[in-house]
Amino acid sequence: MNKVIALFLILSLQSCQFFDKKVPDEKVLLEQELKKINWEQVDEFPSFSECDSITEKDSQQSCFYETLSMQLHSKLKDDSIAKLFPQLDTIQVKVIISSNSDLNFEPIISDSIAYNKPQLDSIFQLRLIDFPKINPAIKRGVPVKTEFQMPVVLKK
């Protein structure tokens, strides 16, 4: 009986080693997870409130770009830009949407034509001051800053 108890004790002490697993290093796990993330794409695109009800990702993205393009065109089609810059028919606009829904629009001017950039910037800021709210893009459940360029056709 003593031998059975001794054998049981030895086996029970040895069996604990089978369950002893090393915990992975936090830094290694973090590096592995960061390598898996595609930092060039977001999980959810920025959106206007009228596009939020669309569930399909491609349709929601199309709705966002169409609404943004329509809003930019309607606000910038004023005659002041056409009078000040008659040779300008299309403007590339850098759109920056911060993680807290702040908007910034920067006109991108080609170097081949000389423009008064501060004047054009001020026109943009005045025209786009009451722009509709845009919800920020989402990456892994966190709102993130996004930047992209859009052409705005001024003359057709």
XYZ file of N, CA, C and O in Angstrom:
624
model
N 0.809 -1.183 0.000
C 0.000 0.000 0.000
C 0.865 1.264 0.000
O 0.536 2.229 -0.669
N 1.959 1.209 0.789
C 2.871 2.347 0.847
C 3.512 2.609 -0.510
O 3.771 3.751 -0.873
N 3.801 1.504 -1.215
C 4.409 1.644 -2.529
C 3.449 2.314 -3.505
O 3.849 3.126 -4.339
N 2.177 2.010 -3.407
C 1.164 2.588 -4.293
C 1.031 4.083 -4.007
O 0.969 4.910 -4.914
N 1.039 4.434 -2.718
C 0.925 5.849 -2.345
C 2.171 6.598 -2.804
O 2.086 7.710 -3.340
N 3.333 6.008 -2.617
C 4.583 6.651 -3.041
C 4.594 6.814 -4.558
O 5.002 7.870 -5.079
N 4.179 5.802 -5.283
C 4.120 5.885 -6.743
C 3.108 6.953 -7.179
O 3.395 7.744 -8.098
N 2.000 7.014 -6.513
C 0.982 8.024 -6.824
C 1.527 9.429 -6.587
O 1.308 10.344 -7.382
N 2.231 9.632 -5.481
C 2.813 10.944 -5.180
C 3.864 11.326 -6.221
O 3.921 12.483 -6.669
N 4.696 10.409 -6.604
C 5.739 10.686 -7.599
C 5.096 11.047 -8.948
O 5.487 12.016 -9.596
N 4.090 10.290 -9.339
C 3.416 10.565 -10.608
C 2.665 11.899 -10.569
O 2.646 12.636 -11.547
N 2.050 12.181 -9.440
C 1.305 13.441 -9.358
C 2.244 14.641 -9.394
O 1.915 15.686 -9.945
N 3.415 14.527 -8.788
C 4.384 15.618 -8.843
C 4.966 15.772 -10.246
O 5.230 16.881 -10.697
N 5.184 14.673 -10.919
C 5.718 14.712 -12.278
C 4.681 15.213 -13.282
O 5.020 15.857 -14.268
N 3.430 14.931 -13.043
C 2.382 15.318 -13.995
C 2.203 16.825 -14.065
O 1.730 17.360 -15.055
N 2.589 17.546 -13.033
C 2.471 19.008 -13.058
C 3.350 19.610 -14.143
O 3.044 20.653 -14.700
N 4.441 18.940 -14.442
C 5.330 19.449 -15.477
C 4.681 19.347 -16.856
O 5.010 20.102 -17.751
N 3.778 18.429 -17.060
C 3.104 18.298 -18.348
C 2.181 19.477 -18.615
O 1.931 19.856 -19.732
N 1.656 20.076 -17.556
C 0.723 21.188 -17.700
C 1.419 22.541 -17.664
O 0.801 23.565 -17.864
N 2.698 22.529 -17.352
C 3.449 23.781 -17.275
C 3.764 24.243 -18.695
O 4.577 23.636 -19.393
N 3.092 25.319 -19.107
C 3.333 25.868 -20.442
C 3.908 27.256 -20.287
O 3.503 28.008 -19.396
N 4.819 27.586 -21.166
C 5.416 28.913 -21.105
C 4.442 29.931 -21.695
O 3.829 29.697 -22.723
N 4.336 31.058 -21.029
C 3.490 32.152 -21.500
C 4.274 32.913 -22.563
O 5.432 33.282 -22.330
N 3.670 33.158 -23.748
C 4.395 33.885 -24.784
C 4.708 35.312 -24.340
O 3.964 35.919 -23.566
N 5.793 35.829 -24.834
C 6.221 37.178 -24.507
C 5.253 38.191 -25.119
O 4.838 38.060 -26.270
N 4.904 39.211 -24.350
C 3.950 40.237 -24.819
C 4.460 40.947 -26.060
O 3.708 41.225 -26.989
N 5.742 41.258 -26.077
C 6.323 41.989 -27.218
C 6.264 41.160 -28.493
O 5.971 41.680 -29.561
N 6.516 39.880 -28.369
C 6.465 38.988 -29.530
C 5.033 38.911 -30.062
O 4.800 38.993 -31.266
N 4.069 38.760 -29.146
C 2.659 38.708 -29.560
C 2.233 40.013 -30.232
O 1.535 39.996 -31.245
N 2.671 41.148 -29.685
C 2.342 42.447 -30.262
C 2.926 42.586 -31.659
O 2.244 43.020 -32.586
N 4.176 42.210 -31.831
C 4.813 42.286 -33.148
C 4.099 41.401 -34.158
O 3.890 41.797 -35.308
N 3.710 40.209 -33.757
C 2.993 39.300 -34.654
C 1.649 39.899 -35.064
O 1.260 39.841 -36.229
N 0.958 40.487 -34.113
C -0.353 41.086 -34.395
C -0.213 42.301 -35.301
O -1.014 42.516 -36.213
N 0.795 43.123 -35.065
C 1.016 44.315 -35.899
C 1.368 43.951 -37.331
O 1.018 44.669 -38.262
N 2.056 42.834 -37.517
C 2.397 42.384 -38.876
C 1.162 41.913 -39.634
O 1.110 41.995 -40.850
N 0.158 41.437 -38.915
C -1.069 40.951 -39.548
C -1.951 42.102 -40.054
O -2.749 41.905 -40.950
N -1.812 43.285 -39.457
C -2.700 44.403 -39.778
C -2.281 45.064 -41.080
O -1.116 45.381 -41.286
N -3.256 45.275 -41.970
C -3.019 46.019 -43.209
C -3.275 47.493 -42.911
O -4.422 47.924 -42.802
N -2.217 48.275 -42.802
C -2.337 49.676 -42.409
C -2.775 50.565 -43.559
O -3.048 51.746 -43.367
N -2.862 50.032 -44.766
C -3.265 50.824 -45.929
C -4.779 50.858 -46.114
O -5.284 51.642 -46.909
N -5.498 49.998 -45.433
C -6.956 49.939 -45.574
C -7.627 50.084 -44.222
O -7.058 49.723 -43.193
N -8.836 50.610 -44.263
C -9.627 50.735 -43.040
C -10.729 49.682 -43.050
O -11.095 49.161 -44.099
N -11.249 49.372 -41.879
C -12.336 48.398 -41.784
C -13.655 49.009 -42.256
O -14.449 48.348 -42.908
N -13.872 50.267 -41.904
C -15.069 50.998 -42.328
C -14.631 52.356 -42.868
O -13.858 53.062 -42.228
N -15.127 52.706 -44.043
C -14.790 53.982 -44.647
C -15.485 55.125 -43.917
O -16.481 54.915 -43.232
N -14.953 56.345 -44.084
C -15.698 57.482 -43.543
C -17.086 57.500 -44.172
O -17.277 56.948 -45.262
N -18.030 58.135 -43.514
C -19.378 58.121 -44.085
C -20.176 59.351 -43.678
O -19.937 59.941 -42.632
N -21.094 59.696 -44.545
C -22.101 60.703 -44.245
C -23.268 59.982 -43.585
O -23.429 58.768 -43.758
N -24.098 60.713 -42.871
C -25.216 60.078 -42.168
C -26.169 59.380 -43.139
O -26.745 58.350 -42.813
N -26.328 59.924 -44.365
C -27.235 59.287 -45.324
C -26.682 57.980 -45.889
O -27.422 57.188 -46.467
N -25.385 57.725 -45.715
C -24.781 56.479 -46.201
C -24.663 55.424 -45.100
O -24.286 54.289 -45.376
N -24.955 55.785 -43.860
C -24.791 54.851 -42.738
C -25.725 53.653 -42.799
O -25.404 52.596 -42.283
N -26.877 53.807 -43.444
C -27.843 52.710 -43.475
C -27.449 51.616 -44.469
O -27.996 50.518 -44.428
N -26.495 51.895 -45.338
C -26.040 50.900 -46.321
C -25.100 49.930 -45.625
O -24.148 50.340 -44.961
N -25.361 48.635 -45.786
C -24.559 47.630 -45.084
C -23.406 47.094 -45.928
O -22.387 46.709 -45.378
N -23.560 47.039 -47.237
C -22.500 46.504 -48.088
C -21.351 47.511 -48.176
O -21.553 48.694 -48.437
N -20.138 47.028 -47.962
C -18.962 47.891 -47.865
C -18.711 48.687 -49.150
O -18.463 49.888 -49.104
N -18.784 48.034 -50.309
C -18.529 48.723 -51.585
C -19.595 49.775 -51.872
O -19.284 50.865 -52.350
N -20.833 49.465 -51.588
C -21.919 50.420 -51.815
C -21.803 51.610 -50.873
O -22.048 52.746 -51.263
N -21.408 51.358 -49.644
C -21.234 52.441 -48.676
C -20.084 53.351 -49.110
O -20.180 54.573 -49.015
N -19.007 52.758 -49.617
C -17.875 53.546 -50.099
C -18.293 54.383 -51.310
O -17.955 55.570 -51.389
N -19.037 53.808 -52.228
C -19.514 54.544 -53.401
C -20.426 55.692 -52.989
O -20.319 56.802 -53.516
N -21.318 55.440 -52.052
C -22.220 56.475 -51.546
C -21.415 57.621 -50.941
O -21.700 58.798 -51.186
N -20.392 57.293 -50.169
C -19.564 58.321 -49.543
C -18.884 59.189 -50.593
O -18.945 60.417 -50.539
N -18.229 58.559 -51.571
C -17.508 59.331 -52.592
C -18.457 60.158 -53.460
O -18.151 61.292 -53.807
N -19.589 59.602 -53.800
C -20.562 60.354 -54.609
C -21.107 61.552 -53.829
O -21.212 62.652 -54.369
N -21.447 61.345 -52.573
C -21.967 62.441 -51.743
C -20.904 63.502 -51.529
O -21.185 64.706 -51.639
N -19.680 63.087 -51.258
C -18.590 64.033 -51.052
C -18.320 64.839 -52.317
O -18.193 66.066 -52.272
N -18.279 64.171 -53.443
C -18.048 64.846 -54.717
C -19.161 65.849 -55.018
O -18.898 66.989 -55.426
N -20.397 65.448 -54.804
C -21.545 66.323 -55.044
C -21.497 67.547 -54.112
O -21.722 68.673 -54.552
N -21.184 67.328 -52.838
C -21.101 68.429 -51.875
C -19.972 69.397 -52.235
O -20.160 70.614 -52.204
N -18.801 68.860 -52.575
C -17.675 69.720 -52.951
C -18.006 70.529 -54.195
O -17.746 71.734 -54.258
N -18.580 69.879 -55.185
C -18.908 70.571 -56.425
C -19.940 71.671 -56.188
O -19.814 72.785 -56.698
N -20.964 71.373 -55.416
C -22.014 72.377 -55.189
C -21.482 73.582 -54.414
O -21.926 74.708 -54.632
N -20.537 73.382 -53.520
C -20.007 74.487 -52.728
C -18.906 75.270 -53.447
O -18.680 76.439 -53.149
N -18.228 74.631 -54.391
C -17.116 75.295 -55.067
C -17.439 75.784 -56.473
O -16.578 76.357 -57.136
N -18.646 75.585 -56.935
C -18.975 75.973 -58.303
C -19.228 77.475 -58.448
O -19.522 77.964 -59.520
N -19.076 78.203 -57.378
C -19.305 79.651 -57.372
C -18.421 80.346 -58.409
O -17.349 79.880 -58.760
N -18.885 81.490 -58.865
C -18.183 82.243 -59.899
C -16.863 82.834 -59.431
O -16.018 83.164 -60.245
N -16.665 82.990 -58.125
C -15.439 83.635 -57.652
C -14.195 82.854 -58.061
O -13.188 83.446 -58.443
N -14.240 81.547 -58.005
C -13.080 80.748 -58.426
C -12.900 80.861 -59.933
O -11.781 81.020 -60.422
N -13.997 80.822 -60.684
C -13.913 80.916 -62.142
C -13.390 82.287 -62.590
O -12.639 82.382 -63.560
N -13.758 83.343 -61.878
C -13.288 84.684 -62.241
C -11.827 84.885 -61.879
O -11.067 85.479 -62.633
N -11.446 84.421 -60.698
C -10.066 84.607 -60.261
C -9.086 83.683 -60.982
O -7.936 84.047 -61.198
N -9.559 82.495 -61.328
C -8.697 81.507 -61.978
C -9.400 80.951 -63.220
O -9.857 79.809 -63.208
N -9.505 81.739 -64.306
C -10.285 81.308 -65.470
C -9.724 80.075 -66.187
O -10.478 79.320 -66.792
N -8.423 79.846 -66.106
C -7.838 78.689 -66.787
C -7.977 77.393 -65.988
O -7.635 76.322 -66.448
N -8.529 77.489 -64.798
C -8.670 76.330 -63.918
C -10.018 75.651 -64.182
O -11.070 76.234 -63.975
N -9.980 74.416 -64.670
C -11.236 73.695 -64.905
C -11.465 72.568 -63.904
O -12.584 72.182 -63.620
N -10.376 72.032 -63.346
C -10.473 70.959 -62.348
C -9.449 71.230 -61.241
O -8.325 71.611 -61.528
N -9.864 71.018 -60.023
C -8.961 71.176 -58.881
C -8.863 69.838 -58.161
O -9.884 69.208 -57.873
N -7.645 69.414 -57.893
C -7.443 68.251 -57.032
C -7.531 68.743 -55.593
O -6.867 69.711 -55.222
N -8.337 68.093 -54.799
C -8.531 68.503 -53.406
C -8.073 67.370 -52.498
O -8.506 66.230 -52.645
N -7.185 67.718 -51.578
C -6.768 66.751 -50.568
C -7.756 66.880 -49.412
O -7.886 67.944 -48.812
N -8.467 65.802 -49.137
C -9.470 65.775 -48.079
C -8.858 65.045 -46.878
O -8.372 63.927 -47.009
N -8.884 65.702 -45.732
C -8.344 65.113 -44.504
C -9.478 65.060 -43.482
O -10.061 66.080 -43.138
N -9.786 63.845 -43.050
C -10.829 63.633 -42.040
C -10.132 63.092 -40.800
O -9.576 61.995 -40.820
N -10.150 63.868 -39.728
C -9.468 63.439 -38.505
C -10.309 62.400 -37.768
O -11.483 62.182 -38.087
N -9.717 61.813 -36.756
C -10.420 60.776 -35.988
C -11.583 61.341 -35.176
O -12.459 60.605 -34.759
N -11.616 62.666 -34.971
C -12.741 63.269 -34.247
C -13.675 64.039 -35.192
O -14.364 64.951 -34.773
N -13.671 63.689 -36.474
C -14.564 64.206 -37.516
C -14.245 65.627 -37.966
O -15.048 66.234 -38.676
N -13.095 66.175 -37.591
C -12.706 67.483 -38.120
C -12.305 67.327 -39.583
O -11.642 66.352 -39.949
N -12.701 68.302 -40.404
C -12.415 68.248 -41.838
C -11.414 69.324 -42.215
O -11.433 70.428 -41.669
N -10.573 68.984 -43.178
C -9.648 69.951 -43.734
C -9.557 69.676 -45.228
O -9.409 68.526 -45.640
N -9.670 70.742 -46.014
C -9.590 70.627 -47.464
C -8.414 71.457 -47.941
O -8.300 72.626 -47.594
N -7.530 70.843 -48.725
C -6.380 71.548 -49.260
C -6.382 71.410 -50.777
O -6.291 70.298 -51.296
N -6.453 72.547 -51.502
C -6.355 72.459 -52.956
C -4.927 72.097 -53.358
O -3.963 72.593 -52.776
N -4.807 71.202 -54.303
C -3.489 70.804 -54.797
C -3.337 71.418 -56.184
O -4.095 71.096 -57.103
N -2.378 72.301 -56.313
C -2.172 73.059 -57.541
C -0.929 72.543 -58.247
O 0.113 72.348 -57.622
N -1.059 72.354 -59.563
C 0.107 71.933 -60.336
C 1.065 73.114 -60.459
O 0.661 74.272 -60.508
N 2.331 72.817 -60.511
C 3.349 73.865 -60.571
C 3.408 74.544 -61.936
O 4.017 75.606 -62.074
N 2.796 73.941 -62.942
C 2.886 74.504 -64.283
C 2.123 75.818 -64.429
O 2.424 76.631 -65.288
N 1.138 76.048 -63.587
C 0.349 77.280 -63.655
C 0.527 78.010 -62.328
O 0.391 77.426 -61.267
N 0.830 79.295 -62.427
C 1.045 80.079 -61.204
C -0.302 80.550 -60.650
O -1.068 81.215 -61.343
N -0.574 80.179 -59.416
C -1.798 80.597 -58.743
C -1.436 81.279 -57.440
O -0.374 81.037 -56.876
N -2.348 82.071 -56.984
C -2.199 82.684 -55.673
C -2.758 81.679 -54.663
O -3.948 81.681 -54.369
N -1.889 80.804 -54.175
C -2.315 79.708 -53.296
C -3.013 80.204 -52.031
O -4.050 79.653 -51.658
N -2.500 81.218 -51.334
C -3.219 81.686 -50.132
C -4.640 82.167 -50.446
O -5.558 81.924 -49.673
N -4.808 82.805 -51.596
C -6.138 83.276 -51.980
C -7.064 82.085 -52.266
O -8.217 82.070 -51.830
N -6.553 81.101 -52.967
C -7.345 79.907 -53.261
C -7.681 79.147 -51.974
O -8.807 78.685 -51.796
N -6.716 79.053 -51.061
C -6.969 78.402 -49.762
C -8.070 79.120 -48.989
O -8.943 78.482 -48.404
N -8.038 80.446 -48.993
C -9.059 81.194 -48.250
C -10.438 81.018 -48.870
O -11.436 80.929 -48.158
N -10.509 80.944 -50.200
C -11.798 80.688 -50.861
C -12.321 79.313 -50.445
O -13.501 79.150 -50.126
N -11.437 78.323 -50.419
C -11.831 76.981 -50.001
C -12.372 76.986 -48.582
O -13.410 76.394 -48.300
N -11.660 77.628 -47.689
C -12.081 77.633 -46.290
C -13.426 78.334 -46.113
O -14.267 77.892 -45.333
N -13.650 79.425 -46.856
C -14.931 80.130 -46.752
C -16.075 79.317 -47.345
O -17.173 79.274 -46.786
N -15.842 78.711 -48.475
C -16.901 77.948 -49.154
C -17.257 76.662 -48.413
O -18.387 76.195 -48.479
N -16.283 76.077 -47.748
C -16.497 74.759 -47.148
C -16.697 74.825 -45.633
O -16.625 73.812 -44.948
N -16.987 76.005 -45.123
C -17.111 76.193 -43.677
C -18.301 75.431 -43.076
O -18.226 74.917 -41.971
N -19.392 75.327 -43.782
C -20.579 74.642 -43.249
C -20.777 73.276 -43.918
O -21.894 72.867 -44.204
N -19.684 72.587 -44.115
C -19.727 71.281 -44.771
C -20.408 70.268 -43.848
O -20.212 70.305 -42.626
N -21.231 69.365 -44.418
C -21.915 68.365 -43.574
C -20.916 67.492 -42.800
O -19.805 67.251 -43.258
N -21.342 67.023 -41.639
C -20.489 66.202 -40.789
C -20.185 64.863 -41.460
O -21.060 64.232 -42.036
N -18.933 64.477 -41.370
C -18.494 63.182 -41.886
C -18.015 62.352 -40.704
O -17.195 62.805 -39.904
N -18.533 61.139 -40.592
C -18.087 60.229 -39.543
C -16.726 59.663 -39.947
O -16.532 59.299 -41.105
N -15.765 59.567 -39.027
C -14.416 59.111 -39.394
C -14.385 57.636 -39.770
O -15.300 56.879 -39.461
N -13.303 57.257 -40.422
C -13.080 55.857 -40.769
C -12.778 55.072 -39.489
O -12.349 55.638 -38.484
N -13.013 53.768 -39.553
C -12.808 52.902 -38.393
C -11.787 51.823 -38.757
O -11.889 51.179 -39.795
N -10.803 51.645 -37.887
C -9.816 50.580 -38.023
C -9.756 49.829 -36.711
O -9.426 50.406 -35.671
N -10.165 48.581 -36.725
C -10.169 47.713 -35.549
C -10.942 48.325 -34.386
O -10.533 48.300 -33.236
N -12.084 48.952 -34.727
C -12.967 49.509 -33.716
C -12.578 50.894 -33.221
O -13.222 51.423 -32.330
N -11.533 51.492 -33.794
C -11.050 52.793 -33.342
C -11.162 53.796 -34.488
O -10.743 53.499 -35.613
N -11.721 54.995 -34.244
C -11.756 56.020 -35.296
C -10.326 56.439 -35.663
O -9.482 56.618 -34.785
N -10.068 56.565 -36.964
C -8.726 56.916 -37.439
C -8.781 58.069 -38.436
O -9.817 58.349 -39.026
N -7.655 58.727 -38.611
C -7.521 59.817 -39.572
C -7.355 59.218 -40.969
O -6.646 58.229 -41.154
N -8.030 59.832 -41.948
C -7.880 59.399 -43.337
C -7.577 60.603 -44.213
O -8.023 61.719 -43.929
N -6.820 60.356 -45.267
C -6.484 61.385 -46.244
C -6.629 60.777 -47.633
O -6.225 59.640 -47.856
N -7.179 61.552 -48.543
C -7.257 61.123 -49.930
C -7.446 62.334 -50.816
O -7.731 63.424 -50.343
N -7.261 62.141 -52.120
C -7.414 63.225 -53.083
C -8.638 62.973 -53.942
O -8.931 61.829 -54.303
N -9.322 64.067 -54.271
C -10.495 63.989 -55.139
C -10.430 65.108 -56.160
O -10.101 66.238 -55.810
N -10.757 64.809 -57.402
C -10.862 65.887 -58.376
C -12.224 66.575 -58.269
O -13.235 65.920 -58.084
N -12.223 67.899 -58.358
C -13.472 68.661 -58.377
C -13.493 69.414 -59.695
O -12.649 70.274 -59.961
N -14.455 69.058 -60.559
C -14.571 69.676 -61.870
C -15.340 70.978 -61.709
O -16.484 70.987 -61.242
N -14.713 72.080 -62.107
C -15.342 73.383 -61.993
C -16.045 73.790 -63.278
O -17.052 74.475 -63.257
N -15.490 73.389 -64.419
C -16.080 73.702 -65.723
C -16.352 72.408 -66.465
O -15.545 71.493 -66.433
N -17.462 72.397 -67.146
C -17.769 71.187 -67.947
C -17.740 71.505 -69.403
O -17.914 72.580 -69.855
